[in-house]
XYZ file of C-alpha atoms in Angstrom:
709
model
C 0.000 0.000 0.000
C 1.264 3.563 -0.804
C 2.285 6.258 1.704
C -0.417 8.680 0.478
C -3.160 6.130 1.057
C -1.793 5.403 4.574
C -1.750 9.123 5.422
C -5.286 9.635 4.117
C -6.493 6.657 6.109
C -4.801 7.918 9.279
C -6.313 11.394 8.832
C -9.792 9.867 8.573
C -9.082 7.897 11.722
C -7.976 11.058 13.600
C -11.067 12.958 12.455
C -13.291 10.122 13.702
C -11.497 10.026 17.068
C -11.833 13.819 17.446
C -15.567 13.610 16.716
C -15.961 10.789 19.218
C -14.007 12.810 21.799
C -16.276 15.848 21.341
C -19.391 13.699 21.801
C -17.931 12.063 24.914
C -17.013 15.448 26.403
C -20.482 16.841 25.716
C -22.111 13.839 27.409
C -19.836 14.000 30.461
C -20.421 17.781 30.779
C -24.166 17.205 30.601
C -24.022 14.536 33.328
C -21.721 16.460 35.661
C -23.215 20.005 35.159
C -24.615 21.202 38.479
C -24.089 17.726 39.953
C -27.686 16.951 38.910
C -28.921 13.522 40.002
C -30.658 11.454 37.302
C -33.422 8.999 37.997
C -32.466 5.805 36.167
C -34.625 2.658 36.169
C -32.763 -0.495 37.178
C -32.696 -2.821 34.149
C -30.459 -5.858 34.674
C -29.997 -6.528 30.956
C -28.446 -3.103 30.238
C -26.414 -2.487 33.402
C -22.701 -1.859 33.060
C -20.231 -3.919 35.084
C -19.852 -0.945 37.482
C -23.634 -0.689 37.965
C -23.872 -4.452 38.587
C -21.163 -4.145 41.236
C -22.992 -1.209 42.906
C -26.326 -3.081 42.773
C -24.762 -6.148 44.429
C -23.224 -3.969 47.124
C -26.604 -2.277 47.742
C -28.132 -5.702 48.377
C -25.407 -6.569 50.875
C -25.664 -3.056 52.369
C -29.374 -3.498 52.941
C -28.651 -6.704 54.838
C -26.337 -4.840 57.235
C -29.461 -3.461 58.941
C -29.444 -6.893 60.592
C -25.782 -6.236 61.646
C -24.406 -9.298 59.908
C -20.633 -9.270 60.549
C -19.887 -11.424 57.504
C -21.652 -9.046 55.103
C -19.953 -5.992 56.686
C -16.610 -7.704 56.060
C -17.516 -8.139 52.389
C -18.381 -4.423 52.035
C -15.086 -3.458 53.689
C -13.161 -5.198 50.899
C -15.094 -4.088 47.810
C -12.897 -1.050 47.221
C -16.011 1.139 46.809
C -17.753 3.604 49.124
C -20.755 2.026 50.857
C -23.003 3.570 53.509
C -26.463 3.092 54.977
C -28.460 6.260 55.857
C -31.678 6.240 57.844
C -34.742 8.344 57.068
C -33.426 11.236 59.197
C -30.124 11.435 57.240
C -28.169 9.717 60.040
C -25.420 7.404 58.792
C -26.077 3.989 60.337
C -23.187 2.202 58.682
C -20.137 3.120 56.624
C -17.557 0.701 55.305
C -13.829 1.373 55.635
C -13.625 3.251 52.335
C -16.545 5.496 53.292
C -15.057 6.162 56.739
C -11.758 7.225 55.153
C -13.535 9.798 52.969
C -15.626 11.091 55.912
C -12.447 11.524 57.993
C -10.887 13.564 55.182
C -13.925 15.915 55.194
C -14.533 16.193 58.975
C -10.893 15.863 60.160
C -12.111 13.384 62.789
C -13.071 9.720 63.115
C -16.453 8.488 61.908
C -19.122 7.744 64.523
C -22.383 5.892 63.714
C -25.339 8.290 63.786
C -23.398 11.113 62.119
C -25.631 13.278 59.879
C -24.925 13.005 56.156
C -26.061 16.593 55.394
C -22.847 18.398 56.480
C -20.898 16.131 54.139
C -22.806 17.335 51.044
C -21.504 20.424 49.167
C -23.839 23.425 49.543
C -24.395 23.628 45.776
C -25.772 20.073 45.725
C -27.631 19.964 49.070
C -31.155 20.669 47.759
C -30.756 18.177 44.929
C -29.471 15.599 47.442
C -32.511 16.032 49.709
C -34.974 15.734 46.813
C -33.273 12.592 45.557
C -33.123 11.174 49.073
C -36.883 11.624 49.539
C -37.535 10.007 46.146
C -35.490 6.972 47.177
C -37.478 6.696 50.405
C -40.533 6.334 48.140
C -38.941 3.301 46.462
C -37.062 4.897 43.539
C -33.418 4.340 42.596
C -31.133 7.277 41.675
C -27.766 7.231 39.921
C -25.418 9.969 38.756
C -21.894 11.413 38.633
C -20.422 13.895 41.139
C -17.156 15.802 41.480
C -15.770 16.162 45.026
C -12.667 17.825 46.417
C -10.555 16.083 49.054
C -7.548 18.004 50.487
C -6.979 19.983 47.318
C -7.597 17.106 44.865
C -10.748 16.832 42.767
C -12.120 13.329 42.396
C -14.940 12.007 40.207
C -17.452 9.453 41.494
C -20.286 7.471 39.982
C -22.916 7.020 42.719
C -26.153 5.162 43.271
C -28.961 5.606 45.836
C -31.359 2.695 46.400
C -34.007 1.893 49.020
C -33.215 -0.706 51.721
C -36.304 -2.669 52.727
C -37.134 -4.585 55.850
C -38.750 -8.036 55.790
C -42.226 -6.419 55.510
C -41.297 -4.560 52.331
C -41.077 -1.174 54.028
C -38.233 1.215 53.149
C -36.086 1.199 56.246
C -33.111 3.241 55.034
C -31.203 4.383 51.939
C -28.247 2.384 50.638
C -25.541 4.601 49.122
C -22.782 3.161 46.936
C -20.137 5.089 45.007
C -17.290 4.126 42.696
C -14.418 6.445 41.872
C -14.068 7.124 38.111
C -11.266 9.680 38.243
C -9.112 7.341 36.143
C -11.789 7.363 33.430
C -11.794 11.132 33.373
C -8.015 11.097 33.229
C -8.172 8.724 30.278
C -10.353 11.269 28.495
C -7.638 13.863 28.909
C -5.015 11.339 27.846
C -7.036 10.602 24.718
C -6.965 14.264 23.774
C -3.225 14.343 24.215
C -2.860 11.143 22.205
C -4.799 12.594 19.297
C -2.455 15.567 19.203
C 0.519 13.240 19.263
C -0.831 11.237 16.321
C -0.718 14.323 14.123
C 3.000 14.539 14.803
C 3.464 10.875 13.941
C 2.074 11.206 10.420
C 5.318 12.706 9.203
C 7.187 9.535 10.232
C 4.866 7.095 8.481
C 6.671 7.215 5.140
C 9.991 6.482 6.831
C 8.369 3.681 8.811
C 6.906 2.215 5.622
C 10.363 2.038 4.051
C 11.660 0.453 7.217
C 8.778 -2.040 7.204
C 9.478 -2.994 3.580
C 13.067 -3.617 4.524
C 11.998 -5.923 7.344
C 9.571 -7.813 5.066
C 12.246 -8.345 2.441
C 14.610 -9.785 5.046
C 12.137 -11.982 6.924
C 13.268 -15.632 7.396
C 9.722 -16.693 6.423
C 7.721 -16.056 3.273
C 5.475 -12.984 3.010
C 2.919 -12.288 0.312
C 0.264 -9.560 -0.011
C -2.934 -9.916 -2.042
C -5.311 -7.169 -3.115
C -9.030 -7.230 -2.381
C -9.666 -9.339 -5.526
C -7.157 -12.081 -4.665
C -4.296 -11.002 -6.941
C -0.752 -11.070 -5.598
C 0.672 -7.523 -5.283
C 3.726 -8.004 -3.057
C 6.096 -10.908 -2.401
C 9.433 -11.107 -0.591
C 12.405 -13.174 -1.743
C 11.819 -15.941 0.807
C 8.295 -16.483 -0.531
C 9.709 -16.784 -4.066
C 12.187 -19.364 -2.814
C 9.549 -21.378 -0.923
C 7.192 -21.512 -3.894
C 9.894 -22.085 -6.510
C 8.904 -18.989 -8.497
C 10.617 -18.600 -11.912
C 8.456 -15.766 -13.246
C 8.071 -13.108 -10.548
C 6.212 -10.770 -12.902
C 3.496 -13.390 -13.447
C 3.393 -14.421 -9.764
C 2.911 -10.798 -8.666
C 0.802 -9.439 -11.495
C -1.311 -12.348 -12.717
C -1.464 -15.051 -10.012
C -4.850 -15.210 -8.189
C -4.973 -17.115 -4.901
C -8.743 -17.593 -5.174
C -8.824 -19.207 -8.624
C -5.505 -21.056 -8.978
C -6.201 -24.840 -9.383
C -3.406 -25.976 -7.067
C -4.459 -23.540 -4.337
C -8.097 -24.656 -4.640
C -7.156 -28.340 -4.521
C -5.027 -27.883 -1.378
C -7.801 -25.946 0.409
C -5.728 -22.769 0.717
C -8.168 -20.817 -1.477
C -10.954 -21.517 1.009
C -8.834 -20.110 3.849
C -8.319 -16.895 1.869
C -12.065 -16.642 1.206
C -12.573 -16.648 5.005
C -9.891 -13.956 5.364
C -11.678 -11.743 2.830
C -14.718 -12.049 5.096
C -12.641 -10.548 7.902
C -11.582 -13.745 9.716
C -8.008 -14.202 10.934
C -6.920 -17.838 10.678
C -4.859 -19.724 13.200
C -1.599 -21.234 11.997
C -2.377 -24.292 9.900
C -0.287 -26.821 8.039
C -1.101 -27.942 4.501
C 0.326 -30.154 1.797
C 0.790 -28.670 -1.696
C 1.568 -30.754 -4.761
C 3.355 -28.650 -7.370
C 3.922 -29.980 -10.872
C 1.481 -28.528 -13.415
C 3.638 -27.613 -16.486
C 1.060 -25.048 -17.601
C 1.713 -22.888 -14.539
C 4.219 -20.246 -15.635
C 5.516 -19.704 -12.077
C 6.733 -23.248 -11.300
C 10.371 -24.215 -11.730
C 9.972 -27.982 -11.097
C 7.631 -30.654 -9.760
C 7.656 -31.179 -5.953
C 5.563 -31.708 -2.798
C 5.845 -29.328 0.117
C 4.378 -28.909 3.587
C 3.737 -25.339 4.712
C 2.750 -23.684 7.968
C 0.567 -20.761 6.917
C -1.118 -17.841 8.667
C -3.556 -15.627 6.731
C -4.568 -12.192 8.084
C -7.059 -9.655 6.654
C -6.001 -5.971 6.442
C -8.753 -3.445 7.157
C -9.233 0.195 6.161
C -10.626 2.945 8.403
C -14.164 1.690 7.757
C -13.209 -1.834 8.788
C -13.484 -3.087 5.234
C -10.978 -5.703 4.013
C -8.683 -4.008 1.518
C -5.963 -6.660 1.333
C -4.876 -10.023 2.772
C -1.393 -10.865 4.057
C 0.018 -14.390 4.052
C 2.965 -15.666 6.130
C 4.484 -18.961 4.950
C 7.006 -21.268 6.592
C 8.413 -24.456 5.030
C 7.904 -27.309 7.549
C 8.514 -30.190 5.121
C 11.543 -31.578 6.977
C 9.841 -31.306 10.356
C 6.669 -32.889 8.960
C 8.577 -35.888 7.592
C 10.344 -36.354 10.927
C 7.014 -36.124 12.757
C 5.539 -38.749 10.430
C 8.348 -41.126 11.322
C 7.918 -40.344 15.009
C 4.181 -40.968 14.693
C 4.844 -44.358 13.119
C 7.162 -45.217 16.017
C 4.602 -43.930 18.530
C 1.816 -46.003 16.956
C 4.026 -49.075 16.983
C 4.816 -48.475 20.659
C 1.132 -48.000 21.513
C 0.248 -51.221 19.705
C 2.929 -53.060 21.657
C 1.639 -51.533 24.895
C -1.934 -52.468 24.001
C -1.052 -56.086 23.253
C 1.074 -56.297 26.370
C -1.466 -54.352 28.498
C 1.358 -52.003 29.437
C 1.222 -48.241 29.928
C 3.876 -45.626 30.676
C 3.677 -42.612 32.976
C 5.750 -39.913 34.610
C 5.289 -37.559 37.555
C 6.668 -34.001 37.592
C 7.884 -33.237 41.117
C 7.597 -29.449 40.665
C 4.016 -29.325 39.330
C 2.828 -32.538 41.027
C 1.151 -33.540 37.754
C 1.094 -36.935 36.047
C 1.619 -37.618 32.344
C 0.001 -40.838 31.099
C 0.269 -42.770 27.873
C -2.896 -43.569 25.941
C -2.868 -47.137 27.274
C -2.962 -45.925 30.892
C -6.042 -43.793 30.195
C -7.828 -46.641 28.442
C -6.880 -49.226 31.063
C -8.382 -46.983 33.766
C -11.580 -46.651 31.721
C -10.941 -42.974 30.929
C -11.050 -40.952 27.714
C -7.534 -40.546 26.300
C -8.376 -36.878 25.640
C -9.290 -36.270 29.290
C -7.226 -33.982 31.491
C -4.308 -35.733 33.170
C -4.696 -35.828 36.972
C -2.475 -34.352 39.638
C -0.694 -36.630 42.075
C -3.321 -35.733 44.715
C -6.203 -36.491 42.316
C -4.583 -39.830 41.483
C -4.808 -40.678 45.196
C -8.601 -40.738 44.887
C -8.321 -43.411 42.168
C -6.444 -45.855 44.408
C -7.852 -48.317 46.898
C -7.538 -46.688 50.367
C -5.458 -49.627 51.654
C -2.916 -49.212 48.818
C -2.347 -45.437 49.018
C -0.131 -45.473 52.104
C 2.016 -48.250 50.647
C 2.503 -46.305 47.400
C 3.159 -43.012 49.231
C 5.963 -44.677 51.197
C 7.539 -46.053 48.020
C 7.333 -42.668 46.255
C 8.849 -40.842 49.238
C 11.752 -43.305 49.360
C 12.368 -42.858 45.599
C 12.343 -39.048 45.796
C 14.598 -38.957 48.866
C 17.007 -41.819 48.136
C 16.729 -42.318 44.360
C 15.672 -45.966 44.690
C 13.494 -47.893 42.247
C 10.277 -49.495 43.421
C 7.780 -52.183 42.451
C 4.272 -52.499 43.871
C 0.886 -54.058 43.114
C -2.024 -51.592 43.335
C -5.785 -51.554 42.952
C -7.174 -48.744 40.768
C -10.800 -47.705 40.942
C -12.569 -47.690 37.568
C -15.424 -45.267 36.695
C -18.021 -47.961 37.524
C -16.661 -48.219 41.083
C -14.924 -51.591 40.681
C -11.211 -52.094 41.313
C -8.584 -53.527 38.950
C -5.119 -54.802 39.839
C -1.970 -53.281 38.287
C 1.715 -53.917 38.710
C 3.554 -50.582 38.883
C 7.290 -50.038 38.580
C 8.886 -46.621 39.087
C 12.334 -45.063 38.942
C 13.645 -41.523 39.629
C 13.946 -38.905 36.876
C 17.267 -37.059 37.183
C 18.126 -33.753 35.448
C 21.509 -32.615 34.073
C 22.545 -31.364 37.518
C 21.900 -34.739 39.133
C 18.742 -33.615 40.944
C 15.651 -35.813 41.188
C 12.876 -33.944 39.350
C 10.229 -36.645 39.206
C 9.456 -40.322 38.690
C 8.784 -42.328 35.547
C 7.445 -45.828 35.301
C 5.223 -48.451 33.751
C 1.873 -50.037 34.588
C 1.114 -53.672 33.677
C -2.383 -55.135 33.886
C -2.262 -58.100 36.291
C -5.957 -58.144 37.070
C -6.588 -61.564 35.520
C -3.749 -63.125 37.530
C -4.799 -61.416 40.770
C -8.415 -62.423 40.283
C -7.286 -65.992 39.747
C -5.156 -65.774 42.910
C -8.068 -64.283 44.874
C -10.443 -66.986 43.620
C -7.891 -69.661 44.470
C -7.451 -68.182 47.943
C -11.211 -68.008 48.418
C -11.516 -71.597 47.207
C -8.818 -72.700 49.633
C -10.517 -70.821 52.476
C -13.866 -72.332 51.519
C -12.246 -75.745 51.321
C -10.726 -75.182 54.749
C -14.141 -74.200 56.128
C -15.752 -77.247 54.546
C -12.958 -79.437 55.874
C -13.419 -77.995 59.371
C -17.165 -78.528 59.153
C -16.609 -82.063 57.868
C -14.269 -82.827 60.758
C -16.835 -81.405 63.159
C -19.572 -83.455 61.496
C -17.435 -86.620 61.748
C -16.761 -85.995 65.439
C -20.426 -85.323 66.096
C -21.398 -88.401 64.067
C -19.037 -90.578 66.104
C -20.436 -89.189 69.337
C -23.959 -89.429 67.999
C -23.603 -93.090 67.001
C -22.067 -93.939 70.362
C -24.523 -91.943 72.477
C -27.557 -92.737 70.335
C -26.888 -96.470 70.511
C -26.692 -96.185 74.301
C -29.603 -93.783 74.778
C -31.858 -95.719 72.411
C -31.001 -99.144 73.784
C -31.182 -98.192 77.480
C -34.982 -97.452 77.528
C -35.652 -100.478 75.324
C -33.604 -102.749 77.589
C -35.430 -101.309 80.587
C -38.832 -102.011 78.987
C -37.805 -105.572 78.047
C -36.656 -106.225 81.597
C -39.901 -104.876 83.025
C -41.887 -107.081 80.624
C -40.061 -110.168 81.932
C -40.889 -109.100 85.483
C -44.543 -108.718 84.485
C -44.547 -112.301 83.240
C -43.316 -113.505 86.610
C -46.069 -111.927 88.754
C -49.829 -111.718 88.913
C -49.946 -109.152 91.694
C -51.951 -106.120 90.447
C -49.929 -103.551 92.411
C -46.638 -104.913 91.165
C -47.925 -104.958 87.573
C -49.116 -101.343 87.918
C -45.682 -100.269 89.140
C -43.975 -102.142 86.297
C -46.292 -100.489 83.714
C -45.539 -97.024 85.167
C -41.816 -97.629 84.879
C -42.268 -98.837 81.292
C -44.139 -95.608 80.533
C -41.266 -93.519 81.935
C -38.750 -95.401 79.791
C -40.881 -94.992 76.656
C -41.355 -91.244 77.357
C -37.612 -90.896 77.740
C -37.155 -92.678 74.408
C -39.783 -90.416 72.780
C -38.080 -87.271 74.140
C -34.747 -88.464 72.768
C -36.232 -89.173 69.329
C -37.879 -85.687 69.269
C -34.502 -84.098 70.095
C -32.919 -85.975 67.212
C -35.689 -84.777 64.860
C -35.229 -81.155 66.013
C -31.498 -81.400 65.354
C -32.092 -82.901 61.902
C -34.705 -80.290 60.910
C -32.472 -77.411 62.054
C -29.638 -78.661 59.850
C -31.642 -79.014 56.638
C -34.652 -76.647 56.756
C -34.546 -73.257 54.980
C -34.881 -70.178 57.168
C -38.344 -68.588 57.316
C -39.273 -64.988 58.146
C -42.356 -65.235 60.338
C -43.927 -62.369 62.328
C -43.529 -62.902 66.083
C -45.769 -61.341 68.747
C -43.760 -62.225 71.863
C -46.536 -61.896 74.459
C -48.733 -64.428 72.647
C -45.791 -66.620 71.668
C -44.467 -67.011 75.259
C -47.953 -67.619 76.694
C -48.444 -70.458 74.181
C -45.061 -71.989 75.099
C -45.817 -72.046 78.829
C -49.327 -73.457 78.301
C -47.700 -76.629 76.918
C -46.091 -77.229 80.323
C -49.058 -76.470 82.590
C -49.415 -80.182 83.409
C -45.737 -81.045 83.640
C -44.661 -82.217 87.073
C -43.978 -79.368 89.520
C -45.064 -76.736 86.982
C -47.941 -75.579 89.169
C -45.481 -74.727 91.982
C -43.392 -72.367 89.828
C -44.146 -68.627 89.500
C -44.029 -67.392 85.877
C -42.911 -63.771 85.363
C -43.127 -62.124 81.912
C -41.713 -58.685 81.063
C -42.297 -57.977 77.380
C -41.211 -54.714 75.695
C -42.085 -54.941 72.003
C -42.776 -51.660 70.185
C -41.869 -52.771 66.666
C -42.603 -55.691 64.382
C -40.232 -58.635 64.725
C -39.537 -61.381 62.185
C -37.647 -64.654 62.543
C -38.108 -68.397 61.966
C -40.971 -69.325 64.341
C -40.360 -73.099 64.111
C -36.763 -72.710 65.231
C -37.769 -70.182 67.916
C -40.200 -72.836 69.245
C -37.376 -75.378 69.464
C -35.199 -72.895 71.408
C -37.907 -71.908 73.927
C -39.222 -75.479 74.405
C -35.772 -76.734 75.349
C -34.999 -73.819 77.682
C -38.407 -73.710 79.451
C -38.522 -77.518 79.744
C -35.075 -77.511 81.400
C -36.060 -74.646 83.736
C -39.108 -76.610 84.957
C -37.342 -79.991 85.103
C -34.445 -78.644 87.162
C -36.390 -76.323 89.482
C -35.374 -76.434 93.168
C -38.352 -77.803 95.138
C -36.573 -77.106 98.419
C -37.057 -73.377 97.957
C -40.201 -71.710 99.291
C -40.956 -70.031 95.944
C -39.507 -71.161 92.617
C -39.795 -68.858 89.616
C -39.011 -68.552 85.907
C -38.662 -64.993 84.583
C -38.694 -64.136 80.852
C -37.723 -60.640 79.725
C -37.948 -59.511 76.089
C -36.679 -56.187 74.738
C -37.464 -55.993 71.015
C -36.131 -53.329 68.593
C -36.040 -52.949 64.838
C -32.507 -54.392 64.958
C -32.834 -57.410 67.290
C -34.625 -59.090 70.159
C -32.757 -59.451 73.441
C -34.300 -62.282 75.490
C -33.397 -63.175 79.074
C -34.648 -66.448 80.675
C -33.667 -66.773 84.327
C -34.687 -69.082 87.197
C -33.750 -69.858 90.797
C -33.511 -73.586 90.200
C -30.763 -76.078 90.955
C -28.132 -74.287 88.858
C -24.987 -75.745 87.262
C -21.608 -76.149 88.881
C -18.773 -73.980 87.587
C -16.821 -76.850 85.970
C -19.792 -77.767 83.764
C -20.893 -74.287 82.563
C -18.490 -74.101 79.596
C -19.492 -77.563 78.316
C -23.272 -77.512 78.479
C -23.643 -76.621 74.766
C -21.706 -79.721 73.659
C -23.501 -82.688 72.071
C -24.709 -85.336 74.551
C -23.159 -83.507 77.488
C -24.965 -83.966 80.816
C -24.114 -81.803 83.779
C -25.361 -84.522 86.138
C -24.703 -88.240 86.035
C -28.252 -88.798 87.222
C -29.757 -86.409 84.673
C -32.794 -87.650 82.834
C -32.218 -85.551 79.680
C -30.772 -86.682 76.363
C -27.793 -84.302 76.464
C -28.967 -82.754 73.177
C -31.209 -79.938 74.432
C -28.711 -77.096 74.895
C -26.643 -78.328 71.935
C -29.727 -77.975 69.720
C -30.357 -74.502 71.212
C -26.828 -73.409 70.274
C -27.021 -74.866 66.749
C -30.447 -73.291 66.158
C -29.286 -69.865 67.426
C -26.315 -70.086 65.026
C -28.707 -70.773 62.142
C -30.591 -67.594 63.054
C -27.256 -65.676 63.128
C -27.855 -64.958 66.815
C -25.894 -65.345 70.036
C -26.503 -67.272 73.283
C -24.795 -66.782 76.627
C -25.305 -68.822 79.828
C -24.377 -67.960 83.412
C -25.182 -70.252 86.338
C -24.305 -70.911 89.952
C -24.961 -74.230 91.661
C -27.829 -73.967 94.137
C -28.821 -70.428 93.051
C -30.101 -70.682 89.493
C -29.371 -70.057 85.822
C -29.684 -67.115 83.397
C -29.596 -67.488 79.620
C -29.315 -64.426 77.328
C -30.413 -64.717 73.689
C -29.778 -62.118 70.970
C -31.732 -62.834 67.788
C -31.552 -60.448 64.760
C -34.760 -58.965 63.350
C -35.108 -60.143 59.717
C -38.088 -58.427 58.007
C -39.237 -59.983 54.684
C -37.883 -57.026 52.658
C -34.459 -57.052 54.373
């Protein structure tokens, strides 16, 4: 472009700036003349940033009527003047900035309750009062004022707004002001700048020559196109890059918008965007030269260019030309292609081997991951890489401390480390990885980070975990089998004795019956046979209870303890000595309770039967007390008596199979064993305390298992 056209353009620009300056001055003079306050409706869509700030501060200022310390602290740090004035012009609150200004005017410290009227210049007092009264009626006033502090004039943009109480009544006036002296100063600076620009016009021609010299000596290609796409300027580097043999054609006749090669490579489309006023980012393109008909080619070749295209505007912001900067990146592009091939090969190897690489920068505490690491953690490879602290959240809590210790040792002592870790995937599951790290050392020998690899070992670890679980399960089954074998041995031995003893007794009594005809003797023999058969029946029922408990599925039946316990005791109303025993029930059930009723029957029948059978008839008053405390979590049941009790050496063995605390006991030795086994099936607990001659207490804890649990 010529010097004369540049000068003409600059003169138009100066004239426009001078016109804009006159309009700005006229508007500011109009606003500031007489310090007149203007009533301006509050419209959120058209507020300036300053007005939004003042409006926000007014809201906070209104809240200070409630003396909120937090909100006062906010107002103290806004950098603006904020005050709250009651209906009688008394200043209720002033932030630090406001207090500083008041002190400059009054020459003394601010005190709440100070009247605002003496602070207003006499020339603006009437206008202030009128505006104040308007605000008390619910209006909002804004304006610009000039104020003098210790010899210096300062400009402020202010705003008055009503402050309401919770009933919607105007309680006070919120005053906010922002200093705009810098803006006014900028206006003066603009005037000075415009004058300076006139002086600069004379140097433009010299600068243009200097600029041409720079363009001609640029290490990159430069080309200028007119508004129709024709080349009008080209430096020597551009000629070299494009292999130009006919500069006259390339400058006078070549059109970037219509040339076939430029259209094929997509460069023409970029220039079309530039002619619309768009500046392109740097982009790389491949150009195939080799059309013999083109007069400006010297030979056939393929090149890669980094290009930036910029529109040039006139004073009316119309595109008058387009500049193009070109850099040959063919060598770099070819190297990058080779590097990309190597990178792809490495990523394929990592993918097949389930291996990823990473590094941690000690200074920034950030991690750099390979694509395989992202994918193995179930993350998008384009996602932001985490910091070391964020990575902590991805590890299993039990593994973090182990890793932190390894990392600390590496950073302090330069040692390598190996560790197996569990990483949390996006779905919440954990996956096992083997991680190996080593220190990164700079040229000065300082440790600046850690680099390492991750290898997916989840399949192996899962197999190990399953094998361990299988071994543990096998151990449990083996233990249970050993227990079952021991119990079977004891059962066969005890059952053969306990089954044969009543039968042998009955057979003996039958022989005695054959030997006598005395009615009394026969009656006695029949009674003894009945006792033996009852004993045999009780033993068989115990065996059935044990068998059912081992094989029956758990049920979830509703239990109403008051009714349940009454029914249990009714079964024993006619058992020997039952009528001499006092029954005490204390039931506290305020919530529904569910458990297996059949198993609960077995437990209570055994415990109540024992309590009656082993009551102490020597005592003046025998009793059985049942206490139940039922919650939504569990039932705590206490069954206590003052019967014969159990000696200390037998207490720890009473839950064993076929164990009898007394040699003369009439029981099968299965009762308390069945109680313990049944409680275990219900996932409950049983505890027994007893003292010989004083009685026994049994505590049961049975979990509440509602149907929906």
